[in-house]
mmCIF file of C-alpha atoms in Angstrom:
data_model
loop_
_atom_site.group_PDB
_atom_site.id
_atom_site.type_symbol
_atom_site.label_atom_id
_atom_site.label_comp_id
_atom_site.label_asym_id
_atom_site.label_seq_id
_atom_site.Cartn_x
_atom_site.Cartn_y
_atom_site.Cartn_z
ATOM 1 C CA UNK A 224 -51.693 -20.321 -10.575
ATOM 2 C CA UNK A 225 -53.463 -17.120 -10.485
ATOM 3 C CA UNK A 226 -50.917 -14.100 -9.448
ATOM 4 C CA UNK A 227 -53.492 -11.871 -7.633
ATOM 5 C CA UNK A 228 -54.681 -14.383 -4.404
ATOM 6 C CA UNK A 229 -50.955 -14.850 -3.933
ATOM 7 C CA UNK A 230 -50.572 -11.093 -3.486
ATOM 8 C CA UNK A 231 -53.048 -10.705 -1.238
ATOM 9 C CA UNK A 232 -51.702 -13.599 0.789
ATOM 10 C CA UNK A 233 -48.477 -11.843 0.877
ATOM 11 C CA UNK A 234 -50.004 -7.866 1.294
ATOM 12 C CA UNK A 235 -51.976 -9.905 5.062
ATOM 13 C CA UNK A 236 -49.182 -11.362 6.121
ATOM 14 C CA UNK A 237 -47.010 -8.255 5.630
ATOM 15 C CA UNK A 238 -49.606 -6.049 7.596
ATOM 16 C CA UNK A 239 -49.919 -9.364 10.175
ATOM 17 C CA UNK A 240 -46.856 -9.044 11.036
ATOM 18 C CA UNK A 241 -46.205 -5.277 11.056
ATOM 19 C CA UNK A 242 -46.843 -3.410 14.507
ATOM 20 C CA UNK A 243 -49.713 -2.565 15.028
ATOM 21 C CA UNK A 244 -50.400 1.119 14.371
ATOM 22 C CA UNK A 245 -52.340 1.950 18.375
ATOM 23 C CA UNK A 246 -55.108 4.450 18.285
ATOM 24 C CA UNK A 247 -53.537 7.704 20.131
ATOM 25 C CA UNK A 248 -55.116 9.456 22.799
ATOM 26 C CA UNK A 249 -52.588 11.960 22.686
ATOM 27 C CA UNK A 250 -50.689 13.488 19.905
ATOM 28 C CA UNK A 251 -46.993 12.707 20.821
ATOM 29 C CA UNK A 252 -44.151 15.456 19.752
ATOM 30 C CA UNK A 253 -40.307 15.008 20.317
ATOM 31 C CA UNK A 254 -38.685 18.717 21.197
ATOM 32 C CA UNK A 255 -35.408 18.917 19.389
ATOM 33 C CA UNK A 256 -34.863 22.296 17.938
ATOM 34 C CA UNK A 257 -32.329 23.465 16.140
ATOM 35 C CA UNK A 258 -31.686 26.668 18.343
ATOM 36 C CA UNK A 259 -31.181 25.277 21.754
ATOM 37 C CA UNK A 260 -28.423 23.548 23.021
ATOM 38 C CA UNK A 261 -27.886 19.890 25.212
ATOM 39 C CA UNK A 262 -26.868 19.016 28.778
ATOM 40 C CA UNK A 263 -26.312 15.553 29.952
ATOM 41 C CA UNK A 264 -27.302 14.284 26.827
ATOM 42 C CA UNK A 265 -26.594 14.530 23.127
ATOM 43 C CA UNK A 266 -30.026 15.752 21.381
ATOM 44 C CA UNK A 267 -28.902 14.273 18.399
ATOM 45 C CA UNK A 268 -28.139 10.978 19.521
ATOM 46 C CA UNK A 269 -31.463 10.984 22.236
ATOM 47 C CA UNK A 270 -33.792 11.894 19.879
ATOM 48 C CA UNK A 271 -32.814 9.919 17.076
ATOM 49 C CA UNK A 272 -32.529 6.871 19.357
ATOM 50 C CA UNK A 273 -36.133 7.338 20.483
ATOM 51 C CA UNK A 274 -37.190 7.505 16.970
ATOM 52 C CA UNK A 275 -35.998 4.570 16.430
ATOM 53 C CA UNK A 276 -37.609 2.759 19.452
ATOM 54 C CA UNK A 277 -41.365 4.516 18.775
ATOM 55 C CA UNK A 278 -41.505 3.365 15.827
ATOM 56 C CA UNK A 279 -40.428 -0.311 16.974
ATOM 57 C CA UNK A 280 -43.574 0.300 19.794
ATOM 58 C CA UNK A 281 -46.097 1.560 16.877
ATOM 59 C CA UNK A 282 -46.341 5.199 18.388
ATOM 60 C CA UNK A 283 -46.986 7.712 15.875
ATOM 61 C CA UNK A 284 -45.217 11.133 16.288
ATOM 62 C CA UNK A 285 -43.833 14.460 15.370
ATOM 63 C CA UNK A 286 -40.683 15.965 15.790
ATOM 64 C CA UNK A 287 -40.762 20.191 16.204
ATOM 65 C CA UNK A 288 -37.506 21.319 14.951
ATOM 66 C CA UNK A 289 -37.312 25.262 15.265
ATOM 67 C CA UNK A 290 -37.935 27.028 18.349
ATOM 68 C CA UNK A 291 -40.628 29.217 16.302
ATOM 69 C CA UNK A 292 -42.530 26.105 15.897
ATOM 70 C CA UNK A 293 -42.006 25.328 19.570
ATOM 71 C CA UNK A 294 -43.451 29.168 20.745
ATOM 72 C CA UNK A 295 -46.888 28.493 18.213
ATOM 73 C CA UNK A 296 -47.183 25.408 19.491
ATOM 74 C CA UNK A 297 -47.135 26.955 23.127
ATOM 75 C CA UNK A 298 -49.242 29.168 22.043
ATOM 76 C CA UNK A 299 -52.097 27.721 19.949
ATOM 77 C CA UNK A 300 -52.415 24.861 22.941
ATOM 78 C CA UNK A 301 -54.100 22.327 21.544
ATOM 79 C CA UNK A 302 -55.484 19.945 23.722
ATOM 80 C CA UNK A 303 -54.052 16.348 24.589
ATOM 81 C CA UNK A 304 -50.565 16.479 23.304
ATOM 82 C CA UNK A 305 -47.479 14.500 24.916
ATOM 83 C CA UNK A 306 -44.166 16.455 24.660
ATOM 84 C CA UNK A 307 -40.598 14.510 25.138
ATOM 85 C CA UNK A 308 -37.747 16.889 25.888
ATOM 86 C CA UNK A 309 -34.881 15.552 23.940
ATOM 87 C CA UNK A 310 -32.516 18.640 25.214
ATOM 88 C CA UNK A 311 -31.771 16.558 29.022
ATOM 89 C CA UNK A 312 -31.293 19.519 31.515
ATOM 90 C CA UNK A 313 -32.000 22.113 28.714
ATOM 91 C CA UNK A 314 -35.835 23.232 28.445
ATOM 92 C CA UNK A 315 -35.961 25.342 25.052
ATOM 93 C CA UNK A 316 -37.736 28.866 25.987
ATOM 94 C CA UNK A 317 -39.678 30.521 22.868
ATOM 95 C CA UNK A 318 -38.597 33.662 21.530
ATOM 96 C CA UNK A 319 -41.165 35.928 22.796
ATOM 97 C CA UNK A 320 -40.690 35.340 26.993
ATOM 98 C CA UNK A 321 -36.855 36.337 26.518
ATOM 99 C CA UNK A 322 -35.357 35.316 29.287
ATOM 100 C CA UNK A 323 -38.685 35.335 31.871
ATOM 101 C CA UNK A 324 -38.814 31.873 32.155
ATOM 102 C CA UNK A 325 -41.395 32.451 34.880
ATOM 103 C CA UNK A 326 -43.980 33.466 32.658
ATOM 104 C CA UNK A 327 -42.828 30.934 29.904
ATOM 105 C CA UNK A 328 -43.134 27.806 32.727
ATOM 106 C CA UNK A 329 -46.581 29.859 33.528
ATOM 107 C CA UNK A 330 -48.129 29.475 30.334
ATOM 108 C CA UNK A 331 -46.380 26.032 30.096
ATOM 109 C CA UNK A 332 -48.122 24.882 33.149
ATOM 110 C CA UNK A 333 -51.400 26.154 31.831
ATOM 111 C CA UNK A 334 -51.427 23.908 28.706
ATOM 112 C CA UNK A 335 -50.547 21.079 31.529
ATOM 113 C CA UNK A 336 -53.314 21.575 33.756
ATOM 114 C CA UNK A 337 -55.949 23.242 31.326
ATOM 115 C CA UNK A 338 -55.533 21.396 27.970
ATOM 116 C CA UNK A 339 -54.158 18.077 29.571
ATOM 117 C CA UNK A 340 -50.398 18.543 27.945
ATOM 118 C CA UNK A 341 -47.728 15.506 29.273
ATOM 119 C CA UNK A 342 -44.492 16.704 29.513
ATOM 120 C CA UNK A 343 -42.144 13.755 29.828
ATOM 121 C CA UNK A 344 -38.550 14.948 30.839
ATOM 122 C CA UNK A 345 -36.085 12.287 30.619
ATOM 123 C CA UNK A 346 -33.261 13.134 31.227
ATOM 124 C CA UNK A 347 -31.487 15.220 34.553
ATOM 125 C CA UNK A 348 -32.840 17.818 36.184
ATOM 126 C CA UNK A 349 -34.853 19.978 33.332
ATOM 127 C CA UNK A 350 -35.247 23.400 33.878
ATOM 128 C CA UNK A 351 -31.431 23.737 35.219
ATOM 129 C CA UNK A 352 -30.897 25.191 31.889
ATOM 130 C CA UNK A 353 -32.752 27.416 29.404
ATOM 131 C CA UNK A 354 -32.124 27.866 25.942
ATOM 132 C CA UNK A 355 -32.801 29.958 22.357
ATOM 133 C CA UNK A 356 -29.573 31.499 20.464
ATOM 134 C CA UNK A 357 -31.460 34.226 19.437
ATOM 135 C CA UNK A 358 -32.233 35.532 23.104
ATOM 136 C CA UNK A 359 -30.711 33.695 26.390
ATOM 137 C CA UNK A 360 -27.843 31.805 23.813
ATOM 138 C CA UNK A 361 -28.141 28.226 23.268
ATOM 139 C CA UNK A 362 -27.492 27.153 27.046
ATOM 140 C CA UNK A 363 -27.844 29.653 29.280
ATOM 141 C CA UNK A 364 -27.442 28.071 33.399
ATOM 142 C CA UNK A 365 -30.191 29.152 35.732
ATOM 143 C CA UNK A 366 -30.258 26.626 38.157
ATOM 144 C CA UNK A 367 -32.116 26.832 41.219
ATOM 145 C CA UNK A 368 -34.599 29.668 40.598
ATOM 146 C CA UNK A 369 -35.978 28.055 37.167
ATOM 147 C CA UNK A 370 -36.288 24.481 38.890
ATOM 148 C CA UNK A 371 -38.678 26.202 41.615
ATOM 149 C CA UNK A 372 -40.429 28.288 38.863
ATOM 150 C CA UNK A 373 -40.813 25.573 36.855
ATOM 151 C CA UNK A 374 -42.401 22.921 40.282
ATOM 152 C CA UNK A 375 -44.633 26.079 41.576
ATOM 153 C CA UNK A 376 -46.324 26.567 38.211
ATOM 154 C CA UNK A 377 -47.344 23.117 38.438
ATOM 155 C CA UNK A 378 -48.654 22.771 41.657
ATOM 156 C CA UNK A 379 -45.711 20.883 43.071
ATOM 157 C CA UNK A 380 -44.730 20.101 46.496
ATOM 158 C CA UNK A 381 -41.614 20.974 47.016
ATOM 159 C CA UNK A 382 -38.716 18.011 45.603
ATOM 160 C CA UNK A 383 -35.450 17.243 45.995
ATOM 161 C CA UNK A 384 -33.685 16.317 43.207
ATOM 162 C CA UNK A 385 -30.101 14.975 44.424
ATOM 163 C CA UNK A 386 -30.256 11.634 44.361
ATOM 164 C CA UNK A 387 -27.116 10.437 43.079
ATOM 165 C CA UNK A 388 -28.365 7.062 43.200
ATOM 166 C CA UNK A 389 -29.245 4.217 40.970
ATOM 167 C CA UNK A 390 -32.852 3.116 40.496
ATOM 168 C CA UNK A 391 -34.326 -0.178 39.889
ATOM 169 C CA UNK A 392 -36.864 -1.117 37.482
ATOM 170 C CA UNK A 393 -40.928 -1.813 38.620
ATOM 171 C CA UNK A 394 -42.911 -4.685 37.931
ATOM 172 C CA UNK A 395 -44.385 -1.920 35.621
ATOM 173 C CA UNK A 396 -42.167 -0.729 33.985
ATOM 174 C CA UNK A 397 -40.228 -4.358 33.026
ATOM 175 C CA UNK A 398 -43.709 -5.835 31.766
ATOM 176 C CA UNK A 399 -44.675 -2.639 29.800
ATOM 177 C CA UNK A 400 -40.917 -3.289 27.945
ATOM 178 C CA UNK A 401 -41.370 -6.885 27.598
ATOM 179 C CA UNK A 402 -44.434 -6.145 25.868
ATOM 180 C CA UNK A 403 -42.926 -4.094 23.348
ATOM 181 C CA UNK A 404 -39.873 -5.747 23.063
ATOM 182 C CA UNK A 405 -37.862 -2.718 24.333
ATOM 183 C CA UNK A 406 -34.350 -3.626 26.302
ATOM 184 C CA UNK A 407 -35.067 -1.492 29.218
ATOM 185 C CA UNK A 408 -32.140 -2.086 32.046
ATOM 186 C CA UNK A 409 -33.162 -3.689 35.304
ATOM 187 C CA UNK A 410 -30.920 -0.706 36.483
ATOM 188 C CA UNK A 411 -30.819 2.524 35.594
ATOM 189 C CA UNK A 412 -28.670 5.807 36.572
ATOM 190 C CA UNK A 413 -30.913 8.219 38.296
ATOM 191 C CA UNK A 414 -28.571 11.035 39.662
ATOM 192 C CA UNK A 415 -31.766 13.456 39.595
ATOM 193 C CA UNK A 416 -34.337 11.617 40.575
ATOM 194 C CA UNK A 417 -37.010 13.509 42.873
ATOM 195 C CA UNK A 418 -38.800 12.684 46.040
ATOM 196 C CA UNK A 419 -41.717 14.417 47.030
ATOM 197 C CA UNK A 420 -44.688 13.906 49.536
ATOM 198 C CA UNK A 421 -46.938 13.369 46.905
ATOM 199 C CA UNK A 422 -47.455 10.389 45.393
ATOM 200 C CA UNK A 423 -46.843 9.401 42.158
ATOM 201 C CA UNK A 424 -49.752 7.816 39.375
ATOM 202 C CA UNK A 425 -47.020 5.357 38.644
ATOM 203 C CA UNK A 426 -43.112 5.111 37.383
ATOM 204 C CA UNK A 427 -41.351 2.833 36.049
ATOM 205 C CA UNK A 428 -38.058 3.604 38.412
ATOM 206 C CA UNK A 429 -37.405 3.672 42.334
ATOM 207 C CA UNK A 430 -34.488 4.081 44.179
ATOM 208 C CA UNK A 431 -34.270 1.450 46.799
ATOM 209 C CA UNK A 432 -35.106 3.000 50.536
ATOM 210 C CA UNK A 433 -32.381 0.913 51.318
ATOM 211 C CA UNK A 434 -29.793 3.077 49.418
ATOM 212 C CA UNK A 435 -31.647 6.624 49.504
ATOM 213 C CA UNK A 436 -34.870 8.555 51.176
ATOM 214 C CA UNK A 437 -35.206 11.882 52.173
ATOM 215 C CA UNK A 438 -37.454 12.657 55.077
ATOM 216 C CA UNK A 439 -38.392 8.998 55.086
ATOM 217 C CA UNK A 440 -39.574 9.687 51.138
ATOM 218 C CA UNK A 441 -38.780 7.485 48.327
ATOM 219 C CA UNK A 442 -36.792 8.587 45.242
ATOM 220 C CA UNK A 443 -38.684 8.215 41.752
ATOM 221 C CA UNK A 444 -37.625 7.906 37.885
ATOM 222 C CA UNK A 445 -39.395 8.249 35.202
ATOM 223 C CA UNK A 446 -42.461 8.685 37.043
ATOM 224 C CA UNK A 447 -46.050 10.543 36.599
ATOM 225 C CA UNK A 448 -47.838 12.925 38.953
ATOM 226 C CA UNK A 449 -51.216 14.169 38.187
ATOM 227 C CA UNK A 450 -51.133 17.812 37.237
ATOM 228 C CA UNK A 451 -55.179 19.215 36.284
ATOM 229 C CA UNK A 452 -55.887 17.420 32.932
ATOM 230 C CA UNK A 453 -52.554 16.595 32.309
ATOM 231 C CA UNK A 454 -49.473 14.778 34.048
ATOM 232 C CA UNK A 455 -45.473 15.483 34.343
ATOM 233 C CA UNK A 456 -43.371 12.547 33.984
ATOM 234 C CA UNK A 457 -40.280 12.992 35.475
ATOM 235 C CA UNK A 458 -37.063 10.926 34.953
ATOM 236 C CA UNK A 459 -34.077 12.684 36.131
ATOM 237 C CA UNK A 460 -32.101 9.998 34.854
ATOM 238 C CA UNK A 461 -28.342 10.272 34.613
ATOM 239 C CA UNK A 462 -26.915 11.055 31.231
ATOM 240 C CA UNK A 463 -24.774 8.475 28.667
ATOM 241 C CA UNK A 464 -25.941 5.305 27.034
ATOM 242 C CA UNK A 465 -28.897 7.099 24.761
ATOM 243 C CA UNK A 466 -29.648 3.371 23.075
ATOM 244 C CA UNK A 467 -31.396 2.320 26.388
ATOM 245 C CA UNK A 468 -32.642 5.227 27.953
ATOM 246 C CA UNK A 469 -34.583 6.237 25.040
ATOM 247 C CA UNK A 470 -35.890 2.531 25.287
ATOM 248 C CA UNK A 471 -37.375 3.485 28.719
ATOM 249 C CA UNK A 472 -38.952 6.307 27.180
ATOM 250 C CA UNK A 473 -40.236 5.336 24.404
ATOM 251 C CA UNK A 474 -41.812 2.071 26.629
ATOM 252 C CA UNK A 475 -42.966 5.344 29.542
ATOM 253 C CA UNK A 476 -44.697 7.396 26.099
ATOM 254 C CA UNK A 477 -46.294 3.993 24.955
ATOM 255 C CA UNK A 478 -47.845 2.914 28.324
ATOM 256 C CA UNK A 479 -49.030 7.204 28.268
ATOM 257 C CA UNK A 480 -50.979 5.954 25.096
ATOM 258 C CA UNK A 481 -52.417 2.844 26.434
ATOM 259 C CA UNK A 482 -52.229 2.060 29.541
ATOM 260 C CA UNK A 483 -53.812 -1.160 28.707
ATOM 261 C CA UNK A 484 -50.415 -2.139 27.961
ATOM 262 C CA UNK A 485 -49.824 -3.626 31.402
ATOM 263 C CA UNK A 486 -52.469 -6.285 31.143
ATOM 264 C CA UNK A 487 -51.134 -7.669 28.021
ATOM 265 C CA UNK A 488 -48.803 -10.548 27.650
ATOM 266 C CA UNK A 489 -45.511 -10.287 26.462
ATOM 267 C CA UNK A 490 -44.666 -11.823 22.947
ATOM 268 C CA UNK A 491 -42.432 -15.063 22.988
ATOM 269 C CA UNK A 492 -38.766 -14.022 23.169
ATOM 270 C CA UNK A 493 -36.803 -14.539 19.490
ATOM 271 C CA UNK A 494 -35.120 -17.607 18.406
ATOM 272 C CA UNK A 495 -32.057 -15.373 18.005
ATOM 273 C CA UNK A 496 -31.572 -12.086 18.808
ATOM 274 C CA UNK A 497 -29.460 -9.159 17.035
ATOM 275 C CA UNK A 498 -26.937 -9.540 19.870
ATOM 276 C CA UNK A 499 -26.991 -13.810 19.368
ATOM 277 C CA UNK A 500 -26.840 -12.974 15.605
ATOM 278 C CA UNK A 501 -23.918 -10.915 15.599
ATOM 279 C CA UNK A 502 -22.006 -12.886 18.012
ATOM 280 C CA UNK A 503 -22.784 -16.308 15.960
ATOM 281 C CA UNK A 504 -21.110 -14.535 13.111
ATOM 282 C CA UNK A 505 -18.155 -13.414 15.064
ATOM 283 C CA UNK A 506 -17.561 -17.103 15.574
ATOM 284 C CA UNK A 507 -18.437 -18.504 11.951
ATOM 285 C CA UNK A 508 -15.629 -15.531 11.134
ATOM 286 C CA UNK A 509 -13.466 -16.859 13.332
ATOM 287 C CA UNK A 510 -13.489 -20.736 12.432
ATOM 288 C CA UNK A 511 -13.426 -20.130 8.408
ATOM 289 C CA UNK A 512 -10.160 -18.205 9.701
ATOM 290 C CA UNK A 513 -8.851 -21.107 11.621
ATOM 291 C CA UNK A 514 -9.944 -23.587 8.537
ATOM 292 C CA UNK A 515 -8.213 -21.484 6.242
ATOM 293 C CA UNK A 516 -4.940 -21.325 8.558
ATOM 294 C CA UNK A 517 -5.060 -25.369 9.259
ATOM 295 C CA UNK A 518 -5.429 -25.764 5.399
ATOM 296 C CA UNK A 519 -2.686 -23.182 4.740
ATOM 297 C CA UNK A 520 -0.087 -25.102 7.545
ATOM 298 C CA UNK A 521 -1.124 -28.975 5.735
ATOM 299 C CA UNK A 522 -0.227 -27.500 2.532
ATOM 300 C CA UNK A 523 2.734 -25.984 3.459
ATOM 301 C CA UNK A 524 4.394 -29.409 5.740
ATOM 302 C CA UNK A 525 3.445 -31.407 3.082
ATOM 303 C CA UNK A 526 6.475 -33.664 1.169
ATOM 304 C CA UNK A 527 7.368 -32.022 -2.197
ATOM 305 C CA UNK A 528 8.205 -34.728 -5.289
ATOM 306 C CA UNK A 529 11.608 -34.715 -5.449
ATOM 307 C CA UNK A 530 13.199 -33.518 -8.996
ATOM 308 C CA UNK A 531 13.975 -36.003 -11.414
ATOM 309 C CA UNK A 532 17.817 -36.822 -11.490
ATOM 310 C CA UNK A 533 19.501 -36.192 -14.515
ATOM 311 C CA UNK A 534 19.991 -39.626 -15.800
ATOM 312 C CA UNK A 535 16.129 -40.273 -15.629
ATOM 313 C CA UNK A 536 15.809 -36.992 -17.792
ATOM 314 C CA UNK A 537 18.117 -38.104 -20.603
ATOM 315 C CA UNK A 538 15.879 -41.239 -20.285
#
C-alpha cells in the first residue's frame, strides 16, 4: 500500500473534524494586564477560562498583557476590534489620563462610536473601579461618578444597575451555545444587570418582569446596544463560577463574529460526555474495588488443609 494517499486521508479528516477557523469581522482582544487589579472575578481564572472556550468556538484572538500595550492600543484606534474586559468591575485606565477617567472613557467612547470598537463587559458593574499601579494603584474605587462618565460618553440613557436578581437564558442565547457546544446555564447570576429605556440589539439574558423591573423596564445581561459604529455589550453578571460564565462569553463574542450563528443547527449531542465519562469511571473504580474486596473475603473464609498428623509423616 502506498504511504502517501493514506496521509492525506488522515491530514482531511484531521482538518474535517477540527473547528472551523470563522472569517472575523472584528479583531477580538482579551484585556488582562498585568498592572491592574480584579473585582468580582479572578482575572486569572476568567481569562484563562475564556481562552479555553474561544478556542473550542474557533474564534481567533489576542490577549494585551501590559497596560502600555492597552494605552497604544487606545490610542492608535484601529478600526473594528472587539475588547473583553477580563478585570469584572475593574476597567484598566492607561498611564497617560492618570486618574481623569473622564477623558480616558472620552476617548474610549470615541473608538466605540467612530471606529466601531465592541466592548463586551462581563462581569459586574465595570467602571466601579479603575486601575494602573503605576498611577491610581491597582484598584482604586470610584463608584458612582465613573459609572455615569463612563454611560454619558456613550450616549446612554440613564441605567440602573441594581438588580440583584437572577436572569434567564433567551431563545438566543441557548441556540447560539448549543451551536457551539458551550454549557451556558439556563440561569445565570445577574446582580448588575441594567435596565434602560432603550432597547437592546439583542442579549442573551433577562431578568423575568415577574421578579424585577424598574419603571415598568426590563433588566438585561449580557446584552448589546448600538453605540455609532460600534456596540457595548453589557453583562453585569454576578461574580464566581468562571468555567460557565466565560462560556456565555465566549458564545456572546462568537455570535459578535457571526451572527449567522443563530440560523444554524446545533450539532448532535455526544455519545458520552466529559461529565458521563468521568462519572462511568468513578463507577468502574468502584466495582474493581468491590471485586477485589469479594475476592479478598472468599479467600480468606475459605477451609485451610489441615496439617498432616504425625504418624502420617513418619509414613
Amino acid at each position: 500500500m502506498r504511504r502517501f494517499p493514506v496521509l492525506a486521508f488522515f491530514a482531511l479528516l484531521a482538518l474535517a473534524l477540527a473547528p472551523a477557523a470563522r472569517a472575523q469581522p472584528y479583531k477580538v482582544y482579551l484585556l488582562y494586564v498585568a498592572e491592574a487589579g480584579d473585582s468580582w472575578v479572578s482575572k486569572d481564572a476568567f481569562a484563562s477560562f475564556l481562552a479555553t472556550h474561544l478556542k473550542k468556538a474557533g474564534v481567533s484572538f489576542e490577549v494585551i498583557k501590559s497596560i502600555d500595550d492597552w494605552g497604544k492600543l487606545v490610542d492608535q484606534a484601529p478600526e473594528n476590534l472587539v475588547i473583553v474586559n477580563c478585570h469584572g468591575e475593574v476597567m484598566p485606565i492607561p498611564t497617560k489620563y492618570g486618574d481623569n477617567y473622564t477623558l480616558f472613557y472620552q476617548d474610549l467612547a470615541r473608538n466605540v462610536r467612530e471606529k466601531g470598537w465592541v466592548l463586551v463587559l462581563p462581569i459586574g458593574l465595570t467602571t466601579w473601579l479603575i486601575g494602573n499601579e503605576k498611577t491610581v494603584g491597582y484598584t482604586k474605587v470610584v463608584d458612582g461618578p465613573s459609572v455615569s462618565a463612563f454611560r454619558r460618553s456613550l450616549g446612554l440613557p440613564p441605567i440602573n444597575p441594581w438588580c440583584d436578581q437572577n436572569a434567564q437564558i433567551s431563545d438566543l442565547g441557548k441556540r447560539v451555545a448549543a451551536v457551539l457546544g458551550l454549557d451556558a446555564p439556563e440561569v445565570v447570576g445577574a446582580a448588575r444587570a441594567i435596565a434602560t429605556n432603550a432597547t437592546p440589539l439583542w442579549y442573551f439574558y433577562k431578568v423575568p418582569e415577574s421578579a424585577k423591573t424598574w419603571d415598568g423596564l426590563p433588566f438585561y445581561s449580557m446584552a448589546a446596544w448600538k453605540v455609532g459604529k460600534g456596540m457595548l455589550v453589557w453583562g453585569g453578571m454576578s461574580g464566581g463560577d468562571e468555567m460557565r460564565k466565560t462560556a456565555i462569553t465566549a458564545a456572546v463574542v462568537a455570535y459578535i463574529l457571526d451572527p449567522t450563528l443563530a440560523q444554524k443547527t446545533p450539532p448532535p449531542p455526544p455519545l458520552i460526555t466529559p461529565e458521563k465519562a468521568y462519572m462511568y469511571s468513578i463507577i468502574a473504580g468502584i466495582i474493581v474495588l468491590l471485586a477485589v474486596l469479594v475476592i479478598v473475603i472468599v479467600k480468606g473464609r475459605a477451609p485451610k488443609t489441615p496439617a498432616p498428623a504425625a504418624e502420617e509423616k513418619k509414613q
